[in-house]
Amino acid sequence: MTSERGSTASIRRYVRSEVFPTPFCAGCGHGILLGAILRAIDELGWDMENMLFVSGIGCSGWIPSPHFVADTLHTTHGRPVAFAIGAKLFNPELRVVVIGGDGDLASIGGNHLIHAARRDIDLTVICANNGVYGMTGGQVTPTTPLGARTATTPAGNLDRPFDLCRLVEAAGATYVARYSVYQVRLLIRALKRALEHRGFAFVEVLST
């Protein structure tokens, strides 16, 4: 243990220790993403008193709430971007971060996502993309790979998946990045850049 920025000891102040271990299933990458987000904030030296984390329904909604020692807004399915826009408009000085899944952001909340990108709203949106509705049984989503078998596509997915980075870039996002939870250092660097970016920043995180 060290006191260096980004170390386990350093980020403890951001985490509610009473809720660990996390509720994520064995093998899920969301816990790695949780740690990467906190390390990015810690390496920037930010005070979470000035931050709001907004999430929707789904496995990804458990990343900030209840784990982060911060203000969190756990919203209805597909609506975290809409709630986040409201919070940002009410308090423009607030650093607002949306954490959602592919079903939450790209399916049910897809319209909110593309219009927030189009308007270049000053938000950081982090999409934990595992290619399915993980919490409710593994149904197909707009990012499920072609041919993949899910609970609702037992013969294989027939629809081409969205490329979320290309989608939001085409809509007008001014910072876009994609990494997997395997690429932790690169992911942390991208998250830091997204958090510091003025305008709509989108980070897609491929999570097992």
CSV table of C-alpha atoms in Angstrom, one decimal:
chain,number,residue,atom,x,y,z
A,1,MET,CA,0.0,0.0,0.0
A,2,THR,CA,1.2,3.5,-0.9
A,3,SER,CA,-0.2,7.0,-0.7
A,4,GLU,CA,0.4,7.7,-4.4
A,5,ARG,CA,-2.4,8.9,-6.5
A,6,GLY,CA,-4.5,6.0,-8.0
A,7,SER,CA,-3.3,3.5,-5.4
A,8,THR,CA,-5.7,1.3,-3.4
A,9,ALA,CA,-5.0,3.2,-0.2
A,10,SER,CA,-5.5,6.5,-2.0
A,11,ILE,CA,-8.9,5.7,-3.4
A,12,ARG,CA,-10.4,4.3,-0.2
A,13,ARG,CA,-11.8,7.7,0.7
A,14,TYR,CA,-14.1,7.5,-2.4
A,15,VAL,CA,-15.6,4.1,-1.6
A,16,ARG,CA,-18.3,3.0,0.9
A,17,SER,CA,-16.4,0.1,2.5
A,18,GLU,CA,-19.6,-1.4,4.0
A,19,VAL,CA,-20.9,-2.4,0.6
A,20,PHE,CA,-17.9,-4.4,-0.5
A,21,PRO,CA,-17.6,-7.0,-1.9
A,22,THR,CA,-19.4,-5.8,-4.9
A,23,PRO,CA,-22.7,-7.4,-6.1
A,24,PHE,CA,-21.2,-8.2,-9.6
A,25,CYS,CA,-21.2,-11.8,-10.8
A,26,ALA,CA,-17.9,-13.7,-10.9
A,27,GLY,CA,-16.1,-12.8,-14.1
A,28,CYS,CA,-17.9,-9.5,-14.6
A,29,GLY,CA,-15.8,-6.6,-15.7
A,30,HIS,CA,-17.9,-3.9,-14.0
A,31,GLY,CA,-15.9,-4.1,-10.8
A,32,ILE,CA,-12.7,-3.3,-12.8
A,33,LEU,CA,-14.5,-0.3,-14.4
A,34,LEU,CA,-15.6,0.8,-10.9
A,35,GLY,CA,-12.0,0.9,-9.8
A,36,ALA,CA,-10.8,2.6,-13.0
A,37,ILE,CA,-13.3,5.4,-12.6
A,38,LEU,CA,-12.2,6.1,-9.0
A,39,ARG,CA,-8.5,5.9,-9.9
A,40,ALA,CA,-9.1,8.4,-12.8
A,41,ILE,CA,-10.8,10.9,-10.4
A,42,ASP,CA,-8.1,10.3,-7.8
A,43,GLU,CA,-5.3,10.9,-10.3
A,44,LEU,CA,-6.9,14.1,-11.3
A,45,GLY,CA,-7.0,15.1,-7.6
A,46,TRP,CA,-10.7,16.0,-7.8
A,47,ASP,CA,-13.0,16.5,-4.9
A,48,MET,CA,-16.1,14.4,-5.3
A,49,GLU,CA,-18.1,17.0,-3.4
A,50,ASN,CA,-18.5,18.8,-6.8
A,51,MET,CA,-19.5,15.7,-8.7
A,52,LEU,CA,-22.8,14.0,-9.4
A,53,PHE,CA,-23.0,10.4,-10.7
A,54,VAL,CA,-26.2,9.5,-12.6
A,55,SER,CA,-27.1,5.9,-13.4
A,56,GLY,CA,-30.1,3.9,-14.7
A,57,ILE,CA,-31.4,0.5,-14.1
A,58,GLY,CA,-29.2,-2.5,-14.8
A,59,CYS,CA,-25.9,-4.0,-13.6
A,60,SER,CA,-24.0,-0.8,-14.5
A,61,GLY,CA,-26.3,1.2,-12.2
A,62,TRP,CA,-24.6,-0.5,-9.3
A,63,ILE,CA,-21.2,1.0,-10.2
A,64,PRO,CA,-21.7,4.4,-8.6
A,65,SER,CA,-24.7,3.6,-6.3
A,66,PRO,CA,-24.2,2.6,-3.5
A,67,HIS,CA,-20.4,2.2,-3.9
A,68,PHE,CA,-19.2,5.8,-4.4
A,69,VAL,CA,-18.9,8.3,-1.5
A,70,ALA,CA,-20.6,10.9,-3.6
A,71,ASP,CA,-23.9,12.3,-4.7
A,72,THR,CA,-25.6,9.6,-6.9
A,73,LEU,CA,-28.9,9.7,-8.7
A,74,HIS,CA,-30.3,6.2,-9.5
A,75,THR,CA,-32.9,6.8,-12.2
A,76,THR,CA,-35.4,4.9,-14.3
A,77,HIS,CA,-34.3,2.6,-17.0
A,78,GLY,CA,-33.0,4.4,-20.1
A,79,ARG,CA,-33.2,7.8,-18.6
A,80,PRO,CA,-29.9,8.6,-16.9
A,81,VAL,CA,-28.8,11.0,-19.7
A,82,ALA,CA,-32.1,13.0,-19.5
A,83,PHE,CA,-31.8,13.3,-15.7
A,84,ALA,CA,-28.1,14.3,-16.0
A,85,ILE,CA,-28.9,17.1,-18.5
A,86,GLY,CA,-31.5,18.5,-16.0
A,87,ALA,CA,-28.9,18.5,-13.2
A,88,LYS,CA,-26.3,20.1,-15.4
A,89,LEU,CA,-28.7,22.8,-16.6
A,90,PHE,CA,-29.7,23.6,-13.0
A,91,ASN,CA,-26.1,23.7,-11.8
A,92,PRO,CA,-23.6,24.3,-14.7
A,93,GLU,CA,-20.6,24.1,-12.3
A,94,LEU,CA,-21.5,20.6,-11.3
A,95,ARG,CA,-19.3,17.8,-12.9
A,96,VAL,CA,-21.9,15.3,-14.0
A,97,VAL,CA,-21.0,11.8,-14.9
A,98,VAL,CA,-23.4,9.2,-16.4
A,99,ILE,CA,-22.7,5.5,-16.0
A,100,GLY,CA,-25.0,3.2,-17.9
A,101,GLY,CA,-25.0,-0.1,-19.7
A,102,ASP,CA,-25.6,-0.8,-23.4
A,103,GLY,CA,-29.3,-1.7,-22.8
A,104,ASP,CA,-29.8,1.4,-20.7
A,105,LEU,CA,-28.0,3.9,-22.9
A,106,ALA,CA,-28.2,2.5,-26.5
A,107,SER,CA,-31.5,0.8,-26.4
A,108,ILE,CA,-34.1,2.3,-24.1
A,109,GLY,CA,-32.2,5.5,-23.8
A,110,GLY,CA,-30.8,5.7,-27.3
A,111,ASN,CA,-32.6,8.9,-28.3
A,112,HIS,CA,-31.4,10.7,-25.2
A,113,LEU,CA,-27.8,9.7,-26.0
A,114,ILE,CA,-27.7,10.9,-29.5
A,115,HIS,CA,-29.4,14.2,-28.8
A,116,ALA,CA,-27.1,15.0,-25.9
A,117,ALA,CA,-24.2,14.3,-28.2
A,118,ARG,CA,-25.8,16.4,-30.9
A,119,ARG,CA,-26.1,19.4,-28.5
A,120,ASP,CA,-22.6,18.8,-27.1
A,121,ILE,CA,-24.0,18.9,-23.6
A,122,ASP,CA,-21.1,19.1,-21.0
A,123,LEU,CA,-21.4,15.6,-19.7
A,124,THR,CA,-19.2,12.6,-19.3
A,125,VAL,CA,-21.0,9.4,-20.4
A,126,ILE,CA,-19.5,6.0,-19.6
A,127,CYS,CA,-21.1,3.0,-21.2
A,128,ALA,CA,-20.4,-0.4,-19.6
A,129,ASN,CA,-21.0,-2.5,-22.7
A,130,ASN,CA,-21.4,-6.2,-22.1
A,131,GLY,CA,-23.5,-6.8,-25.2
A,132,VAL,CA,-26.6,-8.0,-23.3
A,133,TYR,CA,-29.2,-7.1,-20.7
A,134,GLY,CA,-27.2,-8.7,-18.0
A,135,MET,CA,-29.3,-8.2,-14.9
A,136,THR,CA,-32.5,-9.5,-16.3
A,137,GLY,CA,-31.4,-12.8,-17.9
A,138,GLY,CA,-29.1,-11.9,-20.8
A,139,GLN,CA,-31.5,-10.7,-23.5
A,140,VAL,CA,-30.3,-9.2,-26.8
A,141,THR,CA,-29.4,-5.5,-27.0
A,142,PRO,CA,-28.4,-3.1,-29.9
A,143,THR,CA,-24.7,-4.0,-29.2
A,144,THR,CA,-25.1,-7.8,-29.2
A,145,PRO,CA,-22.6,-9.2,-31.8
A,146,LEU,CA,-24.1,-10.6,-35.0
A,147,GLY,CA,-24.8,-14.3,-34.5
A,148,ALA,CA,-24.5,-14.3,-30.7
A,149,ARG,CA,-26.9,-16.5,-28.8
A,150,THR,CA,-28.8,-14.8,-26.0
A,151,ALA,CA,-31.9,-15.6,-23.9
A,152,THR,CA,-34.0,-14.0,-26.7
A,153,THR,CA,-31.9,-15.0,-29.7
A,154,PRO,CA,-31.3,-18.7,-29.1
A,155,ALA,CA,-30.6,-19.3,-32.8
A,156,GLY,CA,-28.2,-16.3,-32.9
A,157,ASN,CA,-28.7,-12.5,-33.2
A,158,LEU,CA,-29.8,-11.6,-36.7
A,159,ASP,CA,-29.3,-7.8,-36.4
A,160,ARG,CA,-26.1,-5.9,-37.0
A,161,PRO,CA,-24.9,-4.2,-33.8
A,162,PHE,CA,-24.5,-0.5,-33.2
A,163,ASP,CA,-20.9,0.8,-33.2
A,164,LEU,CA,-21.6,3.2,-30.3
A,165,CYS,CA,-18.5,5.3,-30.8
A,166,ARG,CA,-19.2,5.9,-34.4
A,167,LEU,CA,-22.9,6.6,-33.5
A,168,VAL,CA,-22.2,9.3,-31.0
A,169,GLU,CA,-19.3,10.8,-33.0
A,170,ALA,CA,-21.6,11.1,-36.0
A,171,ALA,CA,-24.2,12.7,-33.7
A,172,GLY,CA,-21.7,15.4,-32.6
A,173,ALA,CA,-19.8,14.1,-29.5
A,174,THR,CA,-16.5,16.0,-29.2
A,175,TYR,CA,-14.6,13.3,-27.2
A,176,VAL,CA,-15.0,9.6,-27.9
A,177,ALA,CA,-13.0,6.6,-26.7
A,178,ARG,CA,-13.3,2.9,-26.5
A,179,TYR,CA,-11.3,0.4,-24.3
A,180,SER,CA,-11.9,-2.9,-22.6
A,181,VAL,CA,-11.6,-3.6,-18.9
A,182,TYR,CA,-8.4,-5.6,-19.8
A,183,GLN,CA,-6.7,-2.3,-20.9
A,184,VAL,CA,-6.9,-0.7,-17.4
A,185,ARG,CA,-4.1,1.9,-17.7
A,186,LEU,CA,-5.3,3.0,-21.1
A,187,LEU,CA,-8.9,3.1,-19.8
A,188,ILE,CA,-7.9,5.2,-16.9
A,189,ARG,CA,-6.1,7.7,-19.2
A,190,ALA,CA,-9.2,7.9,-21.4
A,191,LEU,CA,-11.5,8.4,-18.4
A,192,LYS,CA,-9.3,11.3,-17.2
A,193,ARG,CA,-9.4,12.9,-20.6
A,194,ALA,CA,-13.2,12.5,-20.8
A,195,LEU,CA,-13.7,13.9,-17.3
A,196,GLU,CA,-11.6,17.0,-18.1
A,197,HIS,CA,-13.2,17.5,-21.5
A,198,ARG,CA,-15.6,20.5,-21.9
A,199,GLY,CA,-18.5,19.2,-24.0
A,200,PHE,CA,-20.0,15.8,-24.6
A,201,ALA,CA,-17.5,13.0,-23.8
A,202,PHE,CA,-18.3,9.4,-24.3
A,203,VAL,CA,-16.3,6.4,-23.2
A,204,GLU,CA,-17.4,2.9,-24.3
A,205,VAL,CA,-16.0,0.2,-22.0
A,206,LEU,CA,-16.1,-3.3,-23.2
A,207,SER,CA,-16.9,-5.4,-20.1
A,208,THR,CA,-17.1,-9.2,-19.8
